[in-house]
mmCIF file of C-alpha atoms in Angstrom:
data_model
loop_
_atom_site.group_PDB
_atom_site.id
_atom_site.type_symbol
_atom_site.label_atom_id
_atom_site.label_comp_id
_atom_site.label_asym_id
_atom_site.label_seq_id
_atom_site.Cartn_x
_atom_site.Cartn_y
_atom_site.Cartn_z
ATOM 1 C CA UNK A 893 -15.627 48.124 135.171
ATOM 2 C CA UNK A 894 -17.449 50.063 137.769
ATOM 3 C CA UNK A 895 -20.243 52.474 136.157
ATOM 4 C CA UNK A 896 -21.307 55.223 136.866
ATOM 5 C CA UNK A 897 -24.139 54.841 139.545
ATOM 6 C CA UNK A 898 -25.430 58.872 137.540
ATOM 7 C CA UNK A 899 -25.869 57.318 134.661
ATOM 8 C CA UNK A 900 -27.149 54.535 134.410
ATOM 9 C CA UNK A 901 -30.025 55.586 137.007
ATOM 10 C CA UNK A 902 -31.199 58.456 134.972
ATOM 11 C CA UNK A 903 -31.609 55.755 131.728
ATOM 12 C CA UNK A 904 -33.194 53.262 133.953
ATOM 13 C CA UNK A 905 -35.458 56.300 135.114
ATOM 14 C CA UNK A 906 -37.001 56.486 131.290
ATOM 15 C CA UNK A 907 -38.385 53.909 131.764
ATOM 16 C CA UNK A 908 -42.255 54.053 131.507
ATOM 17 C CA UNK A 909 -41.796 58.327 132.505
ATOM 18 C CA UNK A 910 -43.663 60.237 130.176
ATOM 19 C CA UNK A 911 -47.527 60.359 129.743
ATOM 20 C CA UNK A 912 -47.362 58.074 126.855
ATOM 21 C CA UNK A 913 -46.264 54.646 129.017
ATOM 22 C CA UNK A 914 -49.916 55.022 130.377
ATOM 23 C CA UNK A 915 -51.080 55.476 127.006
ATOM 24 C CA UNK A 916 -48.567 52.452 125.388
ATOM 25 C CA UNK A 917 -48.788 50.637 128.327
ATOM 26 C CA UNK A 918 -52.050 49.122 129.127
ATOM 27 C CA UNK A 919 -53.673 45.805 128.517
ATOM 28 C CA UNK A 920 -51.121 43.424 130.969
ATOM 29 C CA UNK A 921 -52.557 40.655 132.235
ATOM 30 C CA UNK A 922 -51.246 38.153 134.657
ATOM 31 C CA UNK A 923 -52.832 35.517 137.605
ATOM 32 C CA UNK A 924 -52.192 32.368 139.405
ATOM 33 C CA UNK A 925 -54.347 29.445 137.836
ATOM 34 C CA UNK A 926 -54.492 26.751 141.494
ATOM 35 C CA UNK A 927 -55.932 22.531 141.161
ATOM 36 C CA UNK A 928 -54.752 19.772 143.718
ATOM 37 C CA UNK A 929 -51.807 18.697 141.467
ATOM 38 C CA UNK A 930 -50.377 22.011 139.896
ATOM 39 C CA UNK A 931 -49.537 26.036 140.758
ATOM 40 C CA UNK A 932 -49.737 27.634 137.479
ATOM 41 C CA UNK A 933 -48.396 31.573 136.728
ATOM 42 C CA UNK A 934 -49.866 33.337 133.540
ATOM 43 C CA UNK A 935 -48.767 36.551 131.505
ATOM 44 C CA UNK A 936 -49.821 38.052 129.329
ATOM 45 C CA UNK A 937 -46.882 41.199 128.513
ATOM 46 C CA UNK A 938 -48.601 44.146 126.054
ATOM 47 C CA UNK A 939 -46.345 46.297 124.722
ATOM 48 C CA UNK A 940 -45.204 48.381 121.029
ATOM 49 C CA UNK A 941 -41.985 46.775 120.360
ATOM 50 C CA UNK A 942 -42.339 42.319 121.679
ATOM 51 C CA UNK A 943 -38.145 42.281 121.358
ATOM 52 C CA UNK A 944 -36.401 40.446 124.800
ATOM 53 C CA UNK A 945 -34.052 37.519 125.847
ATOM 54 C CA UNK A 946 -34.806 35.474 128.406
ATOM 55 C CA UNK A 947 -31.876 34.983 130.551
ATOM 56 C CA UNK A 948 -30.761 32.468 133.290
ATOM 57 C CA UNK A 949 -28.795 34.776 135.835
ATOM 58 C CA UNK A 950 -26.655 32.336 139.027
ATOM 59 C CA UNK A 951 -26.121 32.844 142.770
ATOM 60 C CA UNK A 952 -23.527 34.004 144.505
ATOM 61 C CA UNK A 953 -23.412 37.541 142.413
ATOM 62 C CA UNK A 954 -22.895 40.476 144.728
ATOM 63 C CA UNK A 955 -24.690 43.146 142.838
ATOM 64 C CA UNK A 956 -25.373 46.716 143.780
ATOM 65 C CA UNK A 957 -28.293 48.722 142.181
ATOM 66 C CA UNK A 958 -27.814 51.191 139.798
ATOM 67 C CA UNK A 959 -30.501 54.110 141.869
ATOM 68 C CA UNK A 960 -28.273 57.004 141.984
ATOM 69 C CA UNK A 961 -29.087 60.407 144.421
ATOM 70 C CA UNK A 962 -30.173 57.510 146.684
ATOM 71 C CA UNK A 963 -28.717 55.123 149.259
ATOM 72 C CA UNK A 964 -28.827 52.127 146.726
ATOM 73 C CA UNK A 965 -28.993 48.445 148.014
ATOM 74 C CA UNK A 966 -26.063 45.888 147.715
ATOM 75 C CA UNK A 967 -26.931 41.800 147.689
ATOM 76 C CA UNK A 968 -25.165 38.623 147.008
ATOM 77 C CA UNK A 969 -27.980 36.535 145.200
ATOM 78 C CA UNK A 970 -29.232 33.695 146.571
ATOM 79 C CA UNK A 971 -31.287 31.553 144.449
ATOM 80 C CA UNK A 972 -30.461 31.708 140.413
ATOM 81 C CA UNK A 973 -33.742 31.959 138.605
ATOM 82 C CA UNK A 974 -34.520 32.506 134.677
ATOM 83 C CA UNK A 975 -35.803 35.803 133.738
ATOM 84 C CA UNK A 976 -38.171 38.243 130.156
ATOM 85 C CA UNK A 977 -35.900 41.143 129.971
ATOM 86 C CA UNK A 978 -36.678 43.528 127.435
ATOM 87 C CA UNK A 979 -33.861 46.928 129.198
ATOM 88 C CA UNK A 980 -30.647 44.229 129.734
ATOM 89 C CA UNK A 981 -29.864 41.858 132.796
ATOM 90 C CA UNK A 982 -30.382 43.472 135.716
ATOM 91 C CA UNK A 983 -33.561 44.279 134.699
ATOM 92 C CA UNK A 984 -36.473 41.919 134.133
ATOM 93 C CA UNK A 985 -40.105 42.743 133.197
ATOM 94 C CA UNK A 986 -40.163 39.273 135.316
ATOM 95 C CA UNK A 987 -39.385 36.131 135.892
ATOM 96 C CA UNK A 988 -39.317 32.740 138.371
ATOM 97 C CA UNK A 989 -36.029 31.151 140.650
ATOM 98 C CA UNK A 990 -35.023 27.274 141.606
ATOM 99 C CA UNK A 991 -36.986 28.137 144.596
ATOM 100 C CA UNK A 992 -40.538 28.318 142.251
ATOM 101 C CA UNK A 993 -40.636 32.136 142.806
ATOM 102 C CA UNK A 994 -42.623 34.040 140.283
ATOM 103 C CA UNK A 995 -43.084 37.763 140.257
ATOM 104 C CA UNK A 996 -44.933 40.123 137.127
ATOM 105 C CA UNK A 997 -45.041 43.530 136.055
ATOM 106 C CA UNK A 998 -48.146 45.630 135.375
ATOM 107 C CA UNK A 999 -48.762 49.269 135.118
ATOM 108 C CA UNK A 1000 -50.581 50.826 137.261
ATOM 109 C CA UNK A 1001 -51.288 54.502 137.125
ATOM 110 C CA UNK A 1002 -51.654 56.435 140.181
ATOM 111 C CA UNK A 1003 -48.749 54.309 142.007
ATOM 112 C CA UNK A 1004 -46.798 56.383 144.428
ATOM 113 C CA UNK A 1005 -43.772 54.814 145.876
ATOM 114 C CA UNK A 1006 -43.061 55.798 149.844
ATOM 115 C CA UNK A 1007 -41.107 59.002 150.075
ATOM 116 C CA UNK A 1008 -37.156 58.776 150.522
ATOM 117 C CA UNK A 1009 -35.391 57.031 154.408
ATOM 118 C CA UNK A 1010 -32.475 55.784 154.931
ATOM 119 C CA UNK A 1011 -33.552 52.668 154.324
ATOM 120 C CA UNK A 1012 -31.539 51.344 150.702
ATOM 121 C CA UNK A 1013 -33.483 51.220 147.215
ATOM 122 C CA UNK A 1014 -33.998 49.760 144.028
ATOM 123 C CA UNK A 1015 -35.336 50.700 141.000
ATOM 124 C CA UNK A 1016 -38.712 49.472 140.108
ATOM 125 C CA UNK A 1017 -37.326 46.474 137.624
ATOM 126 C CA UNK A 1018 -34.326 46.420 139.857
ATOM 127 C CA UNK A 1019 -37.129 44.679 142.616
ATOM 128 C CA UNK A 1020 -37.813 42.292 141.085
ATOM 129 C CA UNK A 1021 -34.406 41.339 140.379
ATOM 130 C CA UNK A 1022 -33.597 41.318 143.987
ATOM 131 C CA UNK A 1023 -36.400 39.013 144.771
ATOM 132 C CA UNK A 1024 -35.713 36.808 142.868
ATOM 133 C CA UNK A 1025 -31.892 36.795 144.081
ATOM 134 C CA UNK A 1026 -33.570 36.724 147.820
ATOM 135 C CA UNK A 1027 -36.523 35.149 148.516
ATOM 136 C CA UNK A 1028 -37.828 31.611 147.573
ATOM 137 C CA UNK A 1029 -42.124 32.146 148.777
ATOM 138 C CA UNK A 1030 -44.121 34.355 149.579
ATOM 139 C CA UNK A 1031 -44.168 34.342 152.829
ATOM 140 C CA UNK A 1032 -40.369 35.017 152.630
ATOM 141 C CA UNK A 1033 -41.230 38.186 150.155
ATOM 142 C CA UNK A 1034 -43.524 39.669 152.050
ATOM 143 C CA UNK A 1035 -42.001 39.390 155.610
ATOM 144 C CA UNK A 1036 -39.214 41.278 154.244
ATOM 145 C CA UNK A 1037 -40.753 43.777 151.716
ATOM 146 C CA UNK A 1038 -40.571 47.017 154.085
ATOM 147 C CA UNK A 1039 -36.570 46.333 153.925
ATOM 148 C CA UNK A 1040 -35.777 48.387 150.895
ATOM 149 C CA UNK A 1041 -37.903 51.031 149.079
ATOM 150 C CA UNK A 1042 -38.560 51.990 145.721
ATOM 151 C CA UNK A 1043 -36.655 54.605 143.769
ATOM 152 C CA UNK A 1044 -38.292 55.740 140.592
ATOM 153 C CA UNK A 1045 -41.398 56.983 139.687
ATOM 154 C CA UNK A 1046 -42.222 54.139 136.572
ATOM 155 C CA UNK A 1047 -46.128 53.365 138.130
ATOM 156 C CA UNK A 1048 -46.252 50.074 138.277
ATOM 157 C CA UNK A 1049 -47.001 47.324 140.872
ATOM 158 C CA UNK A 1050 -46.802 43.194 141.087
ATOM 159 C CA UNK A 1051 -48.523 39.878 141.381
ATOM 160 C CA UNK A 1052 -46.094 37.260 143.280
ATOM 161 C CA UNK A 1053 -46.930 33.334 143.488
ATOM 162 C CA UNK A 1054 -44.800 30.029 144.629
ATOM 163 C CA UNK A 1055 -45.003 26.337 144.863
ATOM 164 C CA UNK A 1056 -47.357 26.016 147.553
ATOM 165 C CA UNK A 1057 -50.072 27.734 145.333
ATOM 166 C CA UNK A 1058 -49.633 31.029 148.033
ATOM 167 C CA UNK A 1059 -49.808 34.716 145.618
ATOM 168 C CA UNK A 1060 -50.177 38.105 146.590
ATOM 169 C CA UNK A 1061 -50.267 41.431 144.628
ATOM 170 C CA UNK A 1062 -48.255 43.739 146.344
ATOM 171 C CA UNK A 1063 -48.746 47.629 145.271
ATOM 172 C CA UNK A 1064 -47.526 51.191 146.034
ATOM 173 C CA UNK A 1065 -51.029 53.535 146.972
ATOM 174 C CA UNK A 1066 -49.725 56.768 148.785
ATOM 175 C CA UNK A 1067 -46.666 56.541 149.336
ATOM 176 C CA UNK A 1068 -47.589 53.553 151.239
ATOM 177 C CA UNK A 1069 -47.246 49.499 150.385
ATOM 178 C CA UNK A 1070 -50.310 47.255 150.585
ATOM 179 C CA UNK A 1071 -50.539 43.597 150.134
ATOM 180 C CA UNK A 1072 -53.100 41.198 149.419
ATOM 181 C CA UNK A 1073 -52.627 37.542 150.506
ATOM 182 C CA UNK A 1074 -54.112 34.840 152.054
ATOM 183 C CA UNK A 1075 -57.354 35.049 152.843
ATOM 184 C CA UNK A 1076 -57.811 39.696 151.523
ATOM 185 C CA UNK A 1077 -56.416 38.294 148.083
ATOM 186 C CA UNK A 1078 -60.007 36.276 146.584
ATOM 187 C CA UNK A 1079 -58.618 35.895 143.402
ATOM 188 C CA UNK A 1080 -55.025 35.912 142.328
ATOM 189 C CA UNK A 1081 -55.251 37.520 139.694
ATOM 190 C CA UNK A 1082 -54.494 41.116 138.266
ATOM 191 C CA UNK A 1083 -54.788 43.817 135.748
ATOM 192 C CA UNK A 1084 -53.708 47.181 135.773
ATOM 193 C CA UNK A 1085 -56.302 49.139 138.139
ATOM 194 C CA UNK A 1086 -56.007 48.906 141.773
ATOM 195 C CA UNK A 1087 -56.423 45.172 143.343
ATOM 196 C CA UNK A 1088 -59.058 46.282 146.113
ATOM 197 C CA UNK A 1089 -61.088 48.878 142.532
ATOM 198 C CA UNK A 1090 -60.430 45.771 140.603
ATOM 199 C CA UNK A 1091 -62.072 42.754 142.841
ATOM 200 C CA UNK A 1092 -65.088 45.508 142.633
ATOM 201 C CA UNK A 1093 -65.656 45.617 139.600
ATOM 202 C CA UNK A 1094 -65.208 42.549 139.592
ATOM 203 C CA UNK A 1095 -68.615 41.547 141.734
ATOM 204 C CA UNK A 1096 -70.810 43.873 139.906
ATOM 205 C CA UNK A 1097 -69.591 42.696 136.510
ATOM 206 C CA UNK A 1098 -68.797 39.033 136.206
ATOM 207 C CA UNK A 1099 -67.351 38.084 133.560
ATOM 208 C CA UNK A 1100 -67.016 40.883 131.827
ATOM 209 C CA UNK A 1101 -66.171 41.113 128.616
ATOM 210 C CA UNK A 1102 -64.306 43.685 126.270
ATOM 211 C CA UNK A 1103 -60.175 45.307 126.683
ATOM 212 C CA UNK A 1104 -60.291 47.422 130.236
ATOM 213 C CA UNK A 1105 -58.152 46.362 132.462
ATOM 214 C CA UNK A 1106 -61.402 46.037 134.184
ATOM 215 C CA UNK A 1107 -63.255 43.722 131.792
ATOM 216 C CA UNK A 1108 -60.145 41.583 131.558
ATOM 217 C CA UNK A 1109 -59.597 41.489 135.184
ATOM 218 C CA UNK A 1110 -63.736 40.376 135.479
ATOM 219 C CA UNK A 1111 -62.522 38.003 132.523
ATOM 220 C CA UNK A 1112 -60.158 35.792 133.592
ATOM 221 C CA UNK A 1113 -61.510 35.366 137.410
ATOM 222 C CA UNK A 1114 -63.897 34.083 135.475
ATOM 223 C CA UNK A 1115 -62.098 31.985 133.317
ATOM 224 C CA UNK A 1116 -59.977 30.806 136.881
ATOM 225 C CA UNK A 1117 -63.649 30.046 138.858
ATOM 226 C CA UNK A 1118 -65.034 28.272 135.661
ATOM 227 C CA UNK A 1119 -61.548 26.379 135.988
ATOM 228 C CA UNK A 1120 -61.556 24.775 139.972
ATOM 229 C CA UNK A 1121 -65.108 23.814 139.426
ATOM 230 C CA UNK A 1122 -65.079 21.736 136.004
ATOM 231 C CA UNK A 1123 -61.255 21.385 135.237
ATOM 232 C CA UNK A 1124 -62.609 21.461 131.193
ATOM 233 C CA UNK A 1125 -59.055 20.761 129.865
ATOM 234 C CA UNK A 1126 -55.351 20.335 130.791
ATOM 235 C CA UNK A 1127 -54.403 22.995 132.787
ATOM 236 C CA UNK A 1128 -50.707 24.345 130.848
ATOM 237 C CA UNK A 1129 -53.431 24.156 128.283
ATOM 238 C CA UNK A 1130 -56.663 25.832 129.962
ATOM 239 C CA UNK A 1131 -54.053 28.590 131.613
ATOM 240 C CA UNK A 1132 -53.114 29.809 127.229
ATOM 241 C CA UNK A 1133 -56.948 29.363 127.126
ATOM 242 C CA UNK A 1134 -56.943 31.874 129.661
ATOM 243 C CA UNK A 1135 -54.480 34.100 128.438
ATOM 244 C CA UNK A 1136 -56.072 34.105 124.137
ATOM 245 C CA UNK A 1137 -58.994 35.322 126.699
ATOM 246 C CA UNK A 1138 -57.727 38.661 127.548
ATOM 247 C CA UNK A 1139 -55.027 39.075 124.911
ATOM 248 C CA UNK A 1140 -54.758 42.509 122.783
ATOM 249 C CA UNK A 1141 -54.247 41.015 119.310
ATOM 250 C CA UNK A 1142 -50.403 41.638 117.884
ATOM 251 C CA UNK A 1143 -50.498 44.175 121.559
ATOM 252 C CA UNK A 1144 -49.715 40.555 123.005
ATOM 253 C CA UNK A 1145 -46.578 40.553 122.300
ATOM 254 C CA UNK A 1146 -45.316 38.083 125.086
ATOM 255 C CA UNK A 1147 -47.827 35.213 126.515
ATOM 256 C CA UNK A 1148 -46.251 33.430 129.278
ATOM 257 C CA UNK A 1149 -47.272 30.283 132.062
ATOM 258 C CA UNK A 1150 -45.168 29.744 133.980
ATOM 259 C CA UNK A 1151 -45.376 26.045 135.673
ATOM 260 C CA UNK A 1152 -44.536 26.138 139.678
ATOM 261 C CA UNK A 1153 -45.440 22.740 140.182
ATOM 262 C CA UNK A 1154 -42.705 20.523 137.731
ATOM 263 C CA UNK A 1155 -40.712 24.549 137.027
ATOM 264 C CA UNK A 1156 -41.002 24.481 133.284
ATOM 265 C CA UNK A 1157 -41.657 27.692 132.017
ATOM 266 C CA UNK A 1158 -43.774 27.589 128.639
ATOM 267 C CA UNK A 1159 -43.969 30.908 127.005
ATOM 268 C CA UNK A 1160 -45.959 32.435 122.851
ATOM 269 C CA UNK A 1161 -44.167 35.256 121.111
ATOM 270 C CA UNK A 1162 -46.460 37.913 118.501
ATOM 271 C CA UNK A 1163 -43.481 36.841 115.792
ATOM 272 C CA UNK A 1164 -43.402 33.913 116.236
ATOM 273 C CA UNK A 1165 -46.475 31.382 117.733
ATOM 274 C CA UNK A 1166 -45.367 27.669 118.593
ATOM 275 C CA UNK A 1167 -45.219 26.797 122.468
ATOM 276 C CA UNK A 1168 -41.824 26.537 124.188
ATOM 277 C CA UNK A 1169 -40.397 25.149 126.459
ATOM 278 C CA UNK A 1170 -37.601 24.839 129.087
ATOM 279 C CA UNK A 1171 -37.241 23.126 132.546
ATOM 280 C CA UNK A 1172 -35.137 25.487 134.913
ATOM 281 C CA UNK A 1173 -33.865 22.702 136.260
ATOM 282 C CA UNK A 1174 -31.763 21.528 133.501
ATOM 283 C CA UNK A 1175 -29.258 24.172 134.116
ATOM 284 C CA UNK A 1176 -26.886 25.016 136.442
ATOM 285 C CA UNK A 1177 -27.553 27.996 138.590
ATOM 286 C CA UNK A 1178 -23.352 28.140 139.719
ATOM 287 C CA UNK A 1179 -21.334 31.459 138.919
ATOM 288 C CA UNK A 1180 -18.677 30.028 138.679
ATOM 289 C CA UNK A 1181 -20.887 28.760 134.663
ATOM 290 C CA UNK A 1182 -21.886 31.665 132.071
ATOM 291 C CA UNK A 1183 -24.840 33.239 132.726
ATOM 292 C CA UNK A 1184 -27.092 31.734 129.301
ATOM 293 C CA UNK A 1185 -29.052 33.179 127.298
ATOM 294 C CA UNK A 1186 -31.820 32.874 124.434
ATOM 295 C CA UNK A 1187 -33.258 35.289 121.734
ATOM 296 C CA UNK A 1188 -37.638 35.366 122.402
ATOM 297 C CA UNK A 1189 -38.202 35.547 118.759
ATOM 298 C CA UNK A 1190 -35.553 32.243 117.699
ATOM 299 C CA UNK A 1191 -37.403 30.688 115.040
ATOM 300 C CA UNK A 1192 -37.950 27.614 117.467
ATOM 301 C CA UNK A 1193 -40.597 24.982 118.615
ATOM 302 C CA UNK A 1194 -40.947 23.023 121.471
ATOM 303 C CA UNK A 1195 -38.463 22.329 123.820
ATOM 304 C CA UNK A 1196 -35.271 24.994 123.464
ATOM 305 C CA UNK A 1197 -33.928 23.773 127.407
ATOM 306 C CA UNK A 1198 -30.546 23.006 124.832
ATOM 307 C CA UNK A 1199 -30.892 26.093 123.020
ATOM 308 C CA UNK A 1200 -29.350 28.432 125.759
ATOM 309 C CA UNK A 1201 -26.262 30.005 124.758
ATOM 310 C CA UNK A 1202 -23.484 32.081 126.355
ATOM 311 C CA UNK A 1203 -24.624 35.286 127.232
ATOM 312 C CA UNK A 1204 -22.052 38.752 126.220
ATOM 313 C CA UNK A 1205 -22.338 41.358 126.335
ATOM 314 C CA UNK A 1206 -22.250 42.378 123.238
ATOM 315 C CA UNK A 1207 -26.377 40.438 123.154
ATOM 316 C CA UNK A 1208 -27.185 42.866 125.891
ATOM 317 C CA UNK A 1209 -26.000 46.142 124.541
ATOM 318 C CA UNK A 1210 -27.523 45.027 121.176
ATOM 319 C CA UNK A 1211 -31.156 44.324 123.234
ATOM 320 C CA UNK A 1212 -30.526 47.424 125.016
ATOM 321 C CA UNK A 1213 -29.827 50.151 122.355
ATOM 322 C CA UNK A 1214 -32.206 48.464 120.944
ATOM 323 C CA UNK A 1215 -35.270 48.916 122.973
ATOM 324 C CA UNK A 1216 -35.140 52.235 123.376
ATOM 325 C CA UNK A 1217 -34.540 53.044 120.152
ATOM 326 C CA UNK A 1218 -38.397 51.832 119.478
ATOM 327 C CA UNK A 1219 -39.818 52.983 122.269
ATOM 328 C CA UNK A 1220 -41.286 56.879 121.195
ATOM 329 C CA UNK A 1221 -40.988 57.822 125.523
ATOM 330 C CA UNK A 1222 -37.118 56.417 125.795
ATOM 331 C CA UNK A 1223 -36.078 57.251 122.104
ATOM 332 C CA UNK A 1224 -34.470 61.091 123.844
ATOM 333 C CA UNK A 1225 -32.757 59.651 126.368
ATOM 334 C CA UNK A 1226 -28.219 60.364 125.082
ATOM 335 C CA UNK A 1227 -27.039 57.231 123.889
ATOM 336 C CA UNK A 1228 -24.387 57.227 126.677
ATOM 337 C CA UNK A 1229 -26.941 56.906 129.256
ATOM 338 C CA UNK A 1230 -28.254 54.439 127.413
ATOM 339 C CA UNK A 1231 -24.290 53.076 127.299
ATOM 340 C CA UNK A 1232 -24.428 52.526 130.786
ATOM 341 C CA UNK A 1233 -27.617 50.461 131.403
ATOM 342 C CA UNK A 1234 -26.622 47.483 128.874
ATOM 343 C CA UNK A 1235 -23.060 47.640 130.771
ATOM 344 C CA UNK A 1236 -24.444 47.700 134.375
ATOM 345 C CA UNK A 1237 -24.430 44.237 134.631
ATOM 346 C CA UNK A 1238 -20.678 44.820 134.635
ATOM 347 C CA UNK A 1239 -20.282 45.665 137.917
ATOM 348 C CA UNK A 1240 -21.934 42.874 139.549
ATOM 349 C CA UNK A 1241 -18.896 39.757 140.739
ATOM 350 C CA UNK A 1242 -19.206 36.010 141.860
ATOM 351 C CA UNK A 1243 -18.064 35.699 145.212
ATOM 352 C CA UNK A 1244 -15.873 33.090 145.708
#
């Protein structure tokens, strides 16, 4: 089924574009926690709604981005991945691939993407899936970061990490790609201000308390420093402790800890607090087998790897329709455009 790119792109471009987006999504926090034995990536997703699907995405799948009025990127996925999706399959808010590369987004008012040029383009959420599909490490992502361009107005920036412990922030400022990594990445933390301004605040307000983006950055950075010096708890337990310290209460919909060393993802949600775990190595990422899914709020506990079921387009449609309807600045998007976005995965195909 080939869907018109225009209507899909219009629906997706509506994500976070209204002024209400900046008022609603203000508190996400991400960080990388490392020691000699483990690399962990922590993420709080703070938003007005919490429903979503965890999806097992396959390698060997031919895809074309949903952008319109631009040159869409086309690619074939090289790696399988596990992603957290609130606005439909192929449009994740974050995830990890089978090589251990992890990518998560946060809002950043003032983001400005490069002007249109000859490069192929992807949407702001598709950028995450594109990287998980194609890159095995932070170094590889950085080396190829200029090959595609982001199309859209949603002001985002990204934190990425891999199994070696390498991490990087990816920002788009004044139309220019800005990356902090290695020596220029003083602490692997990102919230909702530019990395440079966050580091400046941290140095003058170490361990600051409060709910602002800058305070959360400084607090998370201080806690990571305390772990490195004293190892006060097992790494996964400590990562959730950091997430608790920077949580925004009920507005923190998902708390996720990716264990990049053991390749296990653990998460809890605001509506179902027990921590659940997913073993990435248990899945078959061949596109000859069905995509699999899990309701984020399913009333389960412990290892939920075996609870994944076969993906259905109806489940994706139900999620997308519900998410758009429940977010105030998306509720006015025409139903047909929402449905086109939900059916975009049907444009992909498994290559023999």
